Amino acid sequence: MARTVTHCDVAVIGAGPAGLSAAVQLGEAGADTIVLDEKPAAGGQLFKQIHKFFGSERHMAGMRGFEIGELLLSRCEELQIPVRLNSPAWALFPDLSLGTTFEGLPSAIKAKQVIVATGASENALSFPGWTLPGVMGAGAVQTMVNYHRVRPGERALVVGAGNVGLIVAYQLLQAGIEVVAVAEAAHTVGGYMVHAAKIRRMGVPFAMNHTVLSAEGEGRVERCTIAAVDEAFVPQPGTERTFDVDLVCVAVGLSPAVELCSSMGMEMTHVGELGGWIPSHNAALQTSIDGVYVAGDVSGVEEASSAMEEGRLAALSALSALGVVRRPEAECLRTKIKESLNQLRRGPFGSTLAQRKEDVCRRHEEQCLTIA
Ligand SMILES: Cc1cc2nc3c(=O)[nH]c(=O)nc-3n(C[C@H](O)[C@H](O)[C@H](O)COP(=O)(O)OP(=O)(O)OC[C@H]3O[C@@H](n4cnc5c(N)ncnc54)[C@H](O)[C@@H]3O)c2cc1C
């Protein structure tokens, strides 16, 4: 039996760093807000992140991800913002009504504005033996090691030298798991050098220009074979190396979780550097559907600090549209958030991302002008 429709000013879909930061900003301005998350616990990826954050005081530098998660959740509680768990948003309509589940029953919400902050999902890599127990995505490894304090193996091979691969390799070492190598198909490390240098100093070799050929074992992983690749990423015969491992941790990138957005016919754009298909949006994070904003990894994969800033930016756009924040005040706050985002995006990887994000906004604005 469906419940009656719940009305609110803003529905926030996803209780990760982007969604929770949006909710806090909305709650502080007095907007009637509901947050939904499909998982039984809120926080998104934050509770897996045991490392200290970089940046300035504004970016909560020095705090660990789970501490930031606790802070955001307690602020939501103080502001009496309902965070509904086990509540996937499974349908979103252009009139800003959405279908969800609440306390196990189908339920509907009618919002005046909607912020989609559904995050990203991990990319998979298929190779012979990839379904053997012990071959795991980095997110699952982080959940087991950092959240449940369970060691998924004793000797690990990490595949992928992006930020997630590097951070997970370090966290495995911290948990007492030997990391035999980090294999990376590209010829350069994709993540921050500070993370790469840390695990290199701890004796972990990097196999650059290498990919996984296969995982083998009786009932679970016992060995993993890698090989060098040429410029076209084709494995080179005679370069195979086999490691005795019981864990293969695959960290080969993230893709924005855009299913809800694409199912409602939102305009999408493809930007490889931001993880693939993302909803087209302008600088205020407004999508092609009036009143629907995106924030965090769903708008292009970055990291948790920028997700929080984007959450605040989307909240500000929603508050402006509701007339809760007046235009000059909104402009002033928007400038502050943008400066903070630019600070985060400065640097060798960030500047490319900043450029790509700007391209998306420019293209979206040009398209809106053309349609008008
Ligand atoms: C597996 C993984 C590991 C990562 N590890 C690191 C790391 O170690 N260090 C680092 O700096 N960055 C890491 N990142 C990146 C960083 O965590 C993200 O940039 C940041 O968490 C993005 O915040 P977000 O709020 O956009 O998304 P998330 O934190 O992913 O939160 C999204 C939330 O939306 C919910 N959701 C999704 N779809 C629906 C729906 N239809 N209905 C309701 N709820 C929904 C999810 O359950 C989730 O709680 C990782 C990302 C992933 C995916």
Tab-separated table of C-alpha atoms and ligand atoms in Angstrom:
chain	number	residue	atom	x	y	z
A	1	MET	CA	0.000	0.000	0.000
A	2	ALA	CA	1.443	3.403	-0.996
A	3	ARG	CA	1.717	6.133	1.628
A	4	THR	CA	0.377	9.601	1.038
A	5	VAL	CA	2.550	12.106	-0.777
A	6	THR	CA	5.065	14.007	1.388
A	7	HIS	CA	5.615	17.616	0.317
A	8	CYS	CA	8.875	19.514	0.869
A	9	ASP	CA	10.829	22.478	-0.444
A	10	VAL	CA	13.885	20.467	-1.478
A	11	ALA	CA	14.477	16.733	-1.864
A	12	VAL	CA	18.142	15.736	-1.760
A	13	ILE	CA	18.888	12.324	-3.300
A	14	GLY	CA	22.045	10.801	-1.801
A	15	ALA	CA	23.469	11.284	1.688
A	16	GLY	CA	27.157	11.386	0.747
A	17	PRO	CA	29.360	14.454	1.294
A	18	ALA	CA	27.612	16.357	-1.531
A	19	GLY	CA	24.057	15.577	-0.397
A	20	LEU	CA	24.701	16.144	3.327
A	21	SER	CA	26.505	19.462	2.699
A	22	ALA	CA	23.597	20.582	0.531
A	23	ALA	CA	21.146	19.574	3.264
A	24	VAL	CA	23.032	21.527	5.950
A	25	GLN	CA	23.088	24.669	3.786
A	26	LEU	CA	19.358	24.281	3.051
A	27	GLY	CA	18.493	23.597	6.694
A	28	GLU	CA	20.470	26.600	7.912
A	29	ALA	CA	18.460	28.794	5.533
A	30	GLY	CA	15.202	27.333	6.889
A	31	ALA	CA	14.174	25.332	3.794
A	32	ASP	CA	12.007	22.292	4.458
A	33	THR	CA	14.369	19.522	3.282
A	34	ILE	CA	14.267	15.717	3.031
A	35	VAL	CA	17.382	13.623	2.327
A	36	LEU	CA	17.066	10.118	0.850
A	37	ASP	CA	19.682	7.398	0.687
A	38	GLU	CA	19.324	3.873	-0.634
A	39	LYS	CA	21.864	2.459	1.848
A	40	PRO	CA	21.148	1.479	5.479
A	41	ALA	CA	23.754	4.060	6.640
A	42	ALA	CA	24.366	7.652	5.555
A	43	GLY	CA	27.702	9.239	4.605
A	44	GLY	CA	28.328	7.806	1.136
A	45	GLN	CA	32.032	7.079	0.710
A	46	LEU	CA	33.054	9.215	3.725
A	47	PHE	CA	32.939	6.436	6.327
A	48	LYS	CA	35.465	4.419	4.282
A	49	GLN	CA	37.919	7.298	4.273
A	50	ILE	CA	40.261	6.976	7.222
A	51	HIS	CA	42.894	9.310	5.770
A	52	LYS	CA	43.249	12.989	6.660
A	53	PHE	CA	41.887	15.503	4.154
A	54	PHE	CA	44.099	18.118	2.428
A	55	GLY	CA	43.416	21.790	1.801
A	56	SER	CA	42.438	24.616	4.131
A	57	GLU	CA	40.362	24.876	7.302
A	58	ARG	CA	37.291	25.476	5.122
A	59	HIS	CA	37.999	22.130	3.428
A	60	MET	CA	38.253	20.467	6.866
A	61	ALA	CA	41.940	19.737	6.312
A	62	GLY	CA	43.424	17.456	8.946
A	63	MET	CA	40.088	15.756	9.624
A	64	ARG	CA	39.483	12.187	8.530
A	65	GLY	CA	36.616	11.332	6.161
A	66	PHE	CA	34.533	9.507	8.771
A	67	GLU	CA	34.915	12.426	11.217
A	68	ILE	CA	33.580	14.775	8.517
A	69	GLY	CA	30.684	12.351	7.968
A	70	GLU	CA	29.860	12.380	11.699
A	71	LEU	CA	30.002	16.184	11.763
A	72	LEU	CA	27.655	16.576	8.792
A	73	LEU	CA	25.198	14.045	10.192
A	74	SER	CA	25.107	15.647	13.636
A	75	ARG	CA	24.505	19.048	11.995
A	76	CYS	CA	21.561	17.528	10.066
A	77	GLU	CA	20.212	16.197	13.365
A	78	GLU	CA	20.556	19.611	15.064
A	79	LEU	CA	18.702	21.193	12.144
A	80	GLN	CA	16.057	18.422	12.341
A	81	ILE	CA	16.548	17.456	8.696
A	82	PRO	CA	15.120	13.971	8.102
A	83	VAL	CA	17.687	11.627	6.526
A	84	ARG	CA	15.655	8.659	5.295
A	85	LEU	CA	17.734	5.482	4.966
A	86	ASN	CA	16.943	2.340	2.939
A	87	SER	CA	15.085	4.811	0.721
A	88	PRO	CA	16.212	4.560	-2.896
A	89	ALA	CA	14.805	7.177	-5.242
A	90	TRP	CA	13.724	4.892	-8.065
A	91	ALA	CA	11.845	7.393	-10.221
A	92	LEU	CA	12.119	11.137	-10.717
A	93	PHE	CA	9.646	13.034	-12.880
A	94	PRO	CA	9.929	16.457	-14.566
A	95	ASP	CA	7.171	17.831	-12.245
A	96	LEU	CA	9.669	17.152	-9.401
A	97	SER	CA	7.749	14.305	-7.843
A	98	LEU	CA	9.711	11.210	-7.026
A	99	GLY	CA	9.069	7.592	-6.202
A	100	THR	CA	10.931	6.094	-3.255
A	101	THR	CA	10.616	3.550	-0.475
A	102	PHE	CA	10.043	4.582	3.124
A	103	GLU	CA	10.035	2.101	5.999
A	104	GLY	CA	9.703	-0.714	3.475
A	105	LEU	CA	6.687	0.726	1.650
A	106	PRO	CA	6.400	2.568	-1.665
A	107	SER	CA	6.217	6.281	-1.023
A	108	ALA	CA	6.015	9.512	-3.036
A	109	ILE	CA	7.606	12.919	-2.464
A	110	LYS	CA	6.621	16.138	-4.196
A	111	ALA	CA	9.430	18.689	-4.009
A	112	LYS	CA	9.728	22.263	-5.236
A	113	GLN	CA	13.417	21.692	-6.047
A	114	VAL	CA	15.530	18.519	-6.294
A	115	ILE	CA	19.264	17.999	-5.792
A	116	VAL	CA	20.645	14.768	-7.244
A	117	ALA	CA	23.818	13.719	-5.380
A	118	THR	CA	23.964	10.013	-6.213
A	119	GLY	CA	27.782	9.753	-6.443
A	120	ALA	CA	29.646	7.291	-8.642
A	121	SER	CA	30.127	3.564	-9.055
A	122	GLU	CA	33.305	1.611	-9.642
A	123	ASN	CA	34.372	0.433	-13.084
A	124	ALA	CA	34.916	-3.300	-13.478
A	125	LEU	CA	37.726	-5.070	-15.324
A	126	SER	CA	37.048	-8.483	-16.840
A	127	PHE	CA	39.810	-11.059	-17.300
A	128	PRO	CA	39.948	-14.848	-16.918
A	129	GLY	CA	39.337	-15.543	-13.227
A	130	TRP	CA	37.810	-12.136	-12.428
A	131	THR	CA	34.822	-13.749	-10.684
A	132	LEU	CA	36.977	-15.780	-8.266
A	133	PRO	CA	36.481	-14.887	-4.592
A	134	GLY	CA	39.350	-12.585	-3.663
A	135	VAL	CA	39.082	-10.419	-6.798
A	136	MET	CA	37.398	-7.287	-5.461
A	137	GLY	CA	36.704	-3.682	-6.320
A	138	ALA	CA	38.575	-1.091	-4.256
A	139	GLY	CA	35.300	0.142	-2.726
A	140	ALA	CA	34.513	-3.320	-1.356
A	141	VAL	CA	38.069	-3.629	-0.012
A	142	GLN	CA	37.735	-0.227	1.719
A	143	THR	CA	34.384	-1.238	3.203
A	144	MET	CA	35.832	-4.468	4.613
A	145	VAL	CA	39.138	-3.055	5.873
A	146	ASN	CA	38.256	0.477	6.981
A	147	TYR	CA	34.631	0.076	8.004
A	148	HIS	CA	34.187	-3.524	9.196
A	149	ARG	CA	37.850	-4.026	10.244
A	150	VAL	CA	38.040	-7.318	8.338
A	151	ARG	CA	41.149	-8.275	6.353
A	152	PRO	CA	40.080	-9.698	2.975
A	153	GLY	CA	43.505	-11.324	2.358
A	154	GLU	CA	47.168	-11.525	3.359
A	155	ARG	CA	48.966	-10.684	0.071
A	156	ALA	CA	47.440	-8.260	-2.410
A	157	LEU	CA	48.016	-7.018	-5.930
A	158	VAL	CA	46.469	-3.608	-6.596
A	159	VAL	CA	45.373	-2.843	-10.155
A	160	GLY	CA	45.279	0.879	-10.945
A	161	ALA	CA	47.475	3.775	-9.795
A	162	GLY	CA	44.795	6.473	-9.662
A	163	ASN	CA	44.006	8.109	-6.332
A	164	VAL	CA	41.672	5.349	-5.168
A	165	GLY	CA	44.223	2.608	-6.038
A	166	LEU	CA	47.037	4.464	-4.265
A	167	ILE	CA	44.988	5.233	-1.159
A	168	VAL	CA	43.696	1.671	-0.917
A	169	ALA	CA	47.239	0.279	-1.327
A	170	TYR	CA	48.312	2.418	1.645
A	171	GLN	CA	45.289	1.381	3.700
A	172	LEU	CA	46.038	-2.302	2.984
A	173	LEU	CA	49.591	-1.782	4.275
A	174	GLN	CA	48.211	-0.030	7.362
A	175	ALA	CA	45.988	-3.078	7.975
A	176	GLY	CA	49.034	-5.373	7.867
A	177	ILE	CA	48.363	-6.778	4.381
A	178	GLU	CA	51.385	-7.177	2.117
A	179	VAL	CA	51.054	-5.345	-1.226
A	180	VAL	CA	53.187	-7.193	-3.788
A	181	ALA	CA	52.805	-4.544	-6.532
A	182	VAL	CA	50.618	-1.829	-8.017
A	183	ALA	CA	50.015	-2.598	-11.713
A	184	GLU	CA	49.031	0.301	-13.963
A	185	ALA	CA	48.332	0.193	-17.719
A	186	ALA	CA	49.304	3.838	-18.281
A	187	HIS	CA	52.917	5.003	-18.250
A	188	THR	CA	52.279	7.612	-15.527
A	189	VAL	CA	50.700	7.481	-12.084
A	190	GLY	CA	47.175	8.914	-12.307
A	191	GLY	CA	46.813	9.843	-8.624
A	192	TYR	CA	48.626	12.380	-6.453
A	193	MET	CA	52.407	11.880	-6.269
A	194	VAL	CA	52.294	12.368	-2.498
A	195	HIS	CA	50.250	9.138	-2.177
A	196	ALA	CA	52.450	7.295	-4.718
A	197	ALA	CA	55.666	8.357	-2.948
A	198	LYS	CA	54.312	7.175	0.410
A	199	ILE	CA	53.675	3.612	-0.724
A	200	ARG	CA	56.868	3.543	-2.807
A	201	ARG	CA	58.808	4.425	0.368
A	202	MET	CA	57.106	1.480	2.076
A	203	GLY	CA	58.685	-0.807	-0.533
A	204	VAL	CA	55.761	-1.415	-2.901
A	205	PRO	CA	56.954	-1.750	-6.531
A	206	PHE	CA	55.012	-0.102	-9.358
A	207	ALA	CA	54.568	-2.105	-12.568
A	208	MET	CA	53.828	0.711	-15.027
A	209	ASN	CA	52.517	-0.132	-18.535
A	210	HIS	CA	51.192	-3.426	-17.145
A	211	THR	CA	47.760	-5.018	-17.109
A	212	VAL	CA	46.211	-8.107	-15.525
A	213	LEU	CA	46.119	-11.184	-17.718
A	214	SER	CA	44.417	-13.635	-15.369
A	215	ALA	CA	43.680	-14.702	-11.820
A	216	GLU	CA	43.874	-18.375	-10.937
A	217	GLY	CA	43.097	-20.584	-7.987
A	218	GLU	CA	41.001	-23.438	-6.627
A	219	GLY	CA	37.787	-21.872	-5.374
A	220	ARG	CA	39.525	-18.529	-4.653
A	221	VAL	CA	42.422	-16.443	-5.945
A	222	GLU	CA	45.816	-17.984	-5.360
A	223	ARG	CA	47.828	-16.365	-8.178
A	224	CYS	CA	47.583	-13.403	-10.478
A	225	THR	CA	49.501	-12.869	-13.730
A	226	ILE	CA	50.270	-9.457	-15.192
A	227	ALA	CA	52.035	-8.504	-18.452
A	228	ALA	CA	53.506	-5.395	-20.058
A	229	VAL	CA	51.361	-3.624	-22.661
A	230	ASP	CA	52.353	-1.642	-25.746
A	231	GLU	CA	51.026	1.844	-26.646
A	232	ALA	CA	47.747	0.309	-27.831
A	233	PHE	CA	47.463	-1.499	-24.446
A	234	VAL	CA	48.059	-4.894	-26.099
A	235	PRO	CA	49.796	-7.382	-23.738
A	236	GLN	CA	53.294	-8.307	-24.895
A	237	PRO	CA	54.123	-12.066	-24.974
A	238	GLY	CA	57.139	-13.013	-22.888
A	239	THR	CA	56.625	-10.230	-20.299
A	240	GLU	CA	54.272	-12.179	-18.016
A	241	ARG	CA	54.911	-12.130	-14.238
A	242	THR	CA	52.949	-14.222	-11.767
A	243	PHE	CA	52.432	-13.255	-8.109
A	244	ASP	CA	51.189	-15.538	-5.347
A	245	VAL	CA	48.337	-13.465	-3.919
A	246	ASP	CA	44.985	-14.088	-2.256
A	247	LEU	CA	43.598	-10.618	-3.020
A	248	VAL	CA	43.384	-8.702	-6.303
A	249	CYS	CA	42.109	-5.189	-5.664
A	250	VAL	CA	40.753	-3.546	-8.824
A	251	ALA	CA	40.763	0.259	-8.836
A	252	VAL	CA	40.261	1.248	-12.459
A	253	GLY	CA	38.154	4.362	-12.198
A	254	LEU	CA	34.680	5.504	-11.299
A	255	SER	CA	31.623	6.322	-13.414
A	256	PRO	CA	29.036	8.926	-12.342
A	257	ALA	CA	25.800	7.284	-11.101
A	258	VAL	CA	23.531	8.970	-13.642
A	259	GLU	CA	20.782	6.327	-13.993
A	260	LEU	CA	18.109	8.460	-12.299
A	261	CYS	CA	19.048	11.514	-14.370
A	262	SER	CA	19.095	9.719	-17.712
A	263	SER	CA	15.843	7.876	-16.934
A	264	MET	CA	14.029	11.228	-16.674
A	265	GLY	CA	15.332	12.324	-20.096
A	266	MET	CA	17.893	14.803	-18.796
A	267	GLU	CA	20.407	16.010	-21.388
A	268	MET	CA	23.730	14.241	-20.978
A	269	THR	CA	27.250	14.979	-22.132
A	270	HIS	CA	30.326	12.728	-22.325
A	271	VAL	CA	33.562	13.923	-20.680
A	272	GLY	CA	36.182	11.184	-20.327
A	273	GLU	CA	38.216	13.037	-17.674
A	274	LEU	CA	35.109	13.376	-15.471
A	275	GLY	CA	34.250	9.668	-15.619
A	276	GLY	CA	32.104	9.422	-18.794
A	277	TRP	CA	28.447	10.439	-19.184
A	278	ILE	CA	27.302	13.265	-16.899
A	279	PRO	CA	24.175	15.429	-16.817
A	280	SER	CA	24.731	18.680	-18.765
A	281	HIS	CA	24.650	21.536	-16.264
A	282	ASN	CA	25.498	25.202	-15.919
A	283	ALA	CA	27.739	26.947	-13.388
A	284	ALA	CA	24.872	26.982	-10.850
A	285	LEU	CA	24.654	23.157	-11.255
A	286	GLN	CA	21.191	23.493	-12.823
A	287	THR	CA	20.511	20.641	-15.283
A	288	SER	CA	18.363	20.661	-18.417
A	289	ILE	CA	15.290	19.950	-16.220
A	290	ASP	CA	14.035	23.040	-14.434
A	291	GLY	CA	14.503	22.809	-10.668
A	292	VAL	CA	16.834	19.782	-10.767
A	293	TYR	CA	20.480	20.302	-9.780
A	294	VAL	CA	23.438	17.911	-9.615
A	295	ALA	CA	26.295	17.927	-7.094
A	296	GLY	CA	29.319	15.761	-6.337
A	297	ASP	CA	30.563	12.792	-8.342
A	298	VAL	CA	27.331	12.521	-10.369
A	299	SER	CA	28.213	15.865	-11.986
A	300	GLY	CA	31.732	14.567	-12.834
A	301	VAL	CA	34.036	12.494	-10.618
A	302	GLU	CA	36.390	14.549	-8.415
A	303	GLU	CA	36.844	13.992	-4.670
A	304	ALA	CA	34.979	14.514	-1.409
A	305	SER	CA	36.033	18.128	-0.664
A	306	SER	CA	34.823	19.400	-4.034
A	307	ALA	CA	31.674	17.273	-3.648
A	308	MET	CA	30.912	19.172	-0.417
A	309	GLU	CA	31.431	22.549	-2.102
A	310	GLU	CA	29.229	21.499	-5.013
A	311	GLY	CA	26.555	20.404	-2.538
A	312	ARG	CA	26.586	23.925	-1.047
A	313	LEU	CA	26.493	25.479	-4.511
A	314	ALA	CA	23.490	23.369	-5.580
A	315	ALA	CA	21.733	24.239	-2.302
A	316	LEU	CA	22.312	27.911	-2.953
A	317	SER	CA	20.816	27.604	-6.439
A	318	ALA	CA	17.755	25.855	-4.991
A	319	LEU	CA	17.423	28.519	-2.256
A	320	SER	CA	17.659	31.289	-4.870
A	321	ALA	CA	14.952	29.637	-6.975
A	322	LEU	CA	12.726	29.334	-3.891
A	323	GLY	CA	13.301	33.014	-3.118
A	324	VAL	CA	14.737	32.161	0.325
A	325	VAL	CA	18.082	33.809	-0.462
A	326	ARG	CA	18.041	37.146	-2.226
A	327	ARG	CA	20.066	37.619	-5.414
A	328	PRO	CA	22.935	39.821	-4.067
A	329	GLU	CA	23.435	37.524	-1.073
A	330	ALA	CA	23.354	34.451	-3.348
A	331	GLU	CA	25.919	36.021	-5.687
A	332	CYS	CA	28.245	36.802	-2.787
A	333	LEU	CA	28.004	33.253	-1.381
A	334	ARG	CA	28.378	31.733	-4.849
A	335	THR	CA	31.603	33.668	-5.429
A	336	LYS	CA	33.007	32.368	-2.120
A	337	ILE	CA	32.152	28.755	-2.984
A	338	LYS	CA	33.614	29.115	-6.477
A	339	GLU	CA	36.862	30.522	-5.059
A	340	SER	CA	37.037	27.576	-2.700
A	341	LEU	CA	36.375	25.113	-5.551
A	342	ASN	CA	39.079	26.776	-7.654
A	343	GLN	CA	41.506	26.422	-4.765
A	344	LEU	CA	40.777	22.678	-4.622
A	345	ARG	CA	41.044	22.301	-8.383
A	346	ARG	CA	44.391	24.054	-8.637
A	347	GLY	CA	47.255	21.627	-9.291
A	348	PRO	CA	48.308	19.191	-12.003
A	349	PHE	CA	45.103	17.079	-12.113
A	350	GLY	CA	42.698	19.642	-10.745
A	351	SER	CA	43.370	22.204	-13.448
A	352	THR	CA	42.331	19.743	-16.175
A	353	LEU	CA	39.176	18.903	-14.229
A	354	ALA	CA	38.411	22.593	-13.707
A	355	GLN	CA	38.801	23.155	-17.442
A	356	ARG	CA	36.532	20.224	-18.284
A	357	LYS	CA	33.885	21.401	-15.780
A	358	GLU	CA	33.986	24.882	-17.294
A	359	ASP	CA	33.601	23.381	-20.791
A	360	VAL	CA	30.493	21.467	-19.650
A	361	CYS	CA	28.912	24.663	-18.217
A	362	ARG	CA	29.786	26.732	-21.299
A	363	ARG	CA	28.385	24.105	-23.684
A	364	HIS	CA	25.195	23.802	-21.604
A	365	GLU	CA	24.687	27.585	-21.562
A	366	GLU	CA	25.304	27.854	-25.328
A	367	GLN	CA	22.798	25.054	-25.935
A	368	CYS	CA	20.149	26.729	-23.737
A	369	LEU	CA	20.617	29.957	-25.727
A	370	THR	CA	20.269	28.073	-29.010
A	371	ILE	CA	17.072	26.336	-27.860
A	372	ALA	CA	15.592	29.646	-26.634
B	1	LIG	C1	34.257	3.114	-4.132
B	1	LIG	C2	34.805	4.519	-3.968
B	1	LIG	C3	35.945	4.724	-3.191
B	1	LIG	C4	36.462	6.003	-3.038
B	1	LIG	N1	37.559	6.173	-2.255
B	1	LIG	C5	38.062	7.414	-2.105
B	1	LIG	C6	39.173	7.643	-1.265
B	1	LIG	O1	39.692	6.719	-0.650
B	1	LIG	N2	39.626	8.922	-1.133
B	1	LIG	C7	39.049	9.974	-1.786
B	1	LIG	O2	39.471	11.118	-1.635
B	1	LIG	N3	37.996	9.769	-2.569
B	1	LIG	C8	37.490	8.540	-2.751
B	1	LIG	N4	36.397	8.357	-3.543
B	1	LIG	C9	35.831	9.521	-4.173
B	1	LIG	C10	35.058	10.370	-3.152
B	1	LIG	O3	34.664	9.584	-2.087
B	1	LIG	C11	33.923	10.960	-3.801
B	1	LIG	O4	34.429	11.956	-4.681
B	1	LIG	C12	32.900	11.584	-2.845
B	1	LIG	O5	32.483	10.639	-1.888
B	1	LIG	C13	31.744	12.018	-3.696
B	1	LIG	O6	30.701	12.402	-2.875
B	1	LIG	P1	29.207	12.242	-3.373
B	1	LIG	O7	28.364	12.766	-2.264
B	1	LIG	O8	29.067	12.817	-4.712
B	1	LIG	O9	28.993	10.675	-3.565
B	1	LIG	P2	29.004	9.440	-2.543
B	1	LIG	O10	29.889	9.666	-1.393
B	1	LIG	O11	29.256	8.227	-3.368
B	1	LIG	O12	27.495	9.427	-2.018
B	1	LIG	C14	26.400	9.143	-2.871
B	1	LIG	C15	25.253	8.601	-2.042
B	1	LIG	O13	24.106	8.512	-2.873
B	1	LIG	C16	23.401	7.330	-2.543
B	1	LIG	N5	22.561	6.981	-3.701
B	1	LIG	C17	22.961	6.650	-4.952
B	1	LIG	N6	21.884	6.442	-5.745
B	1	LIG	C18	20.778	6.650	-4.990
B	1	LIG	C19	19.371	6.610	-5.235
B	1	LIG	N7	18.861	6.331	-6.445
B	1	LIG	N8	18.519	6.866	-4.214
B	1	LIG	C20	19.013	7.172	-2.974
B	1	LIG	N9	20.331	7.223	-2.691
B	1	LIG	C21	21.195	6.983	-3.675
B	1	LIG	C22	24.497	6.326	-2.231
B	1	LIG	O14	24.015	5.278	-1.420
B	1	LIG	C23	25.529	7.199	-1.502
B	1	LIG	O15	25.338	7.194	-0.107
B	1	LIG	C24	35.838	7.098	-3.688
B	1	LIG	C25	34.686	6.882	-4.460
B	1	LIG	C26	34.166	5.620	-4.606
B	1	LIG	C27	32.904	5.408	-5.436
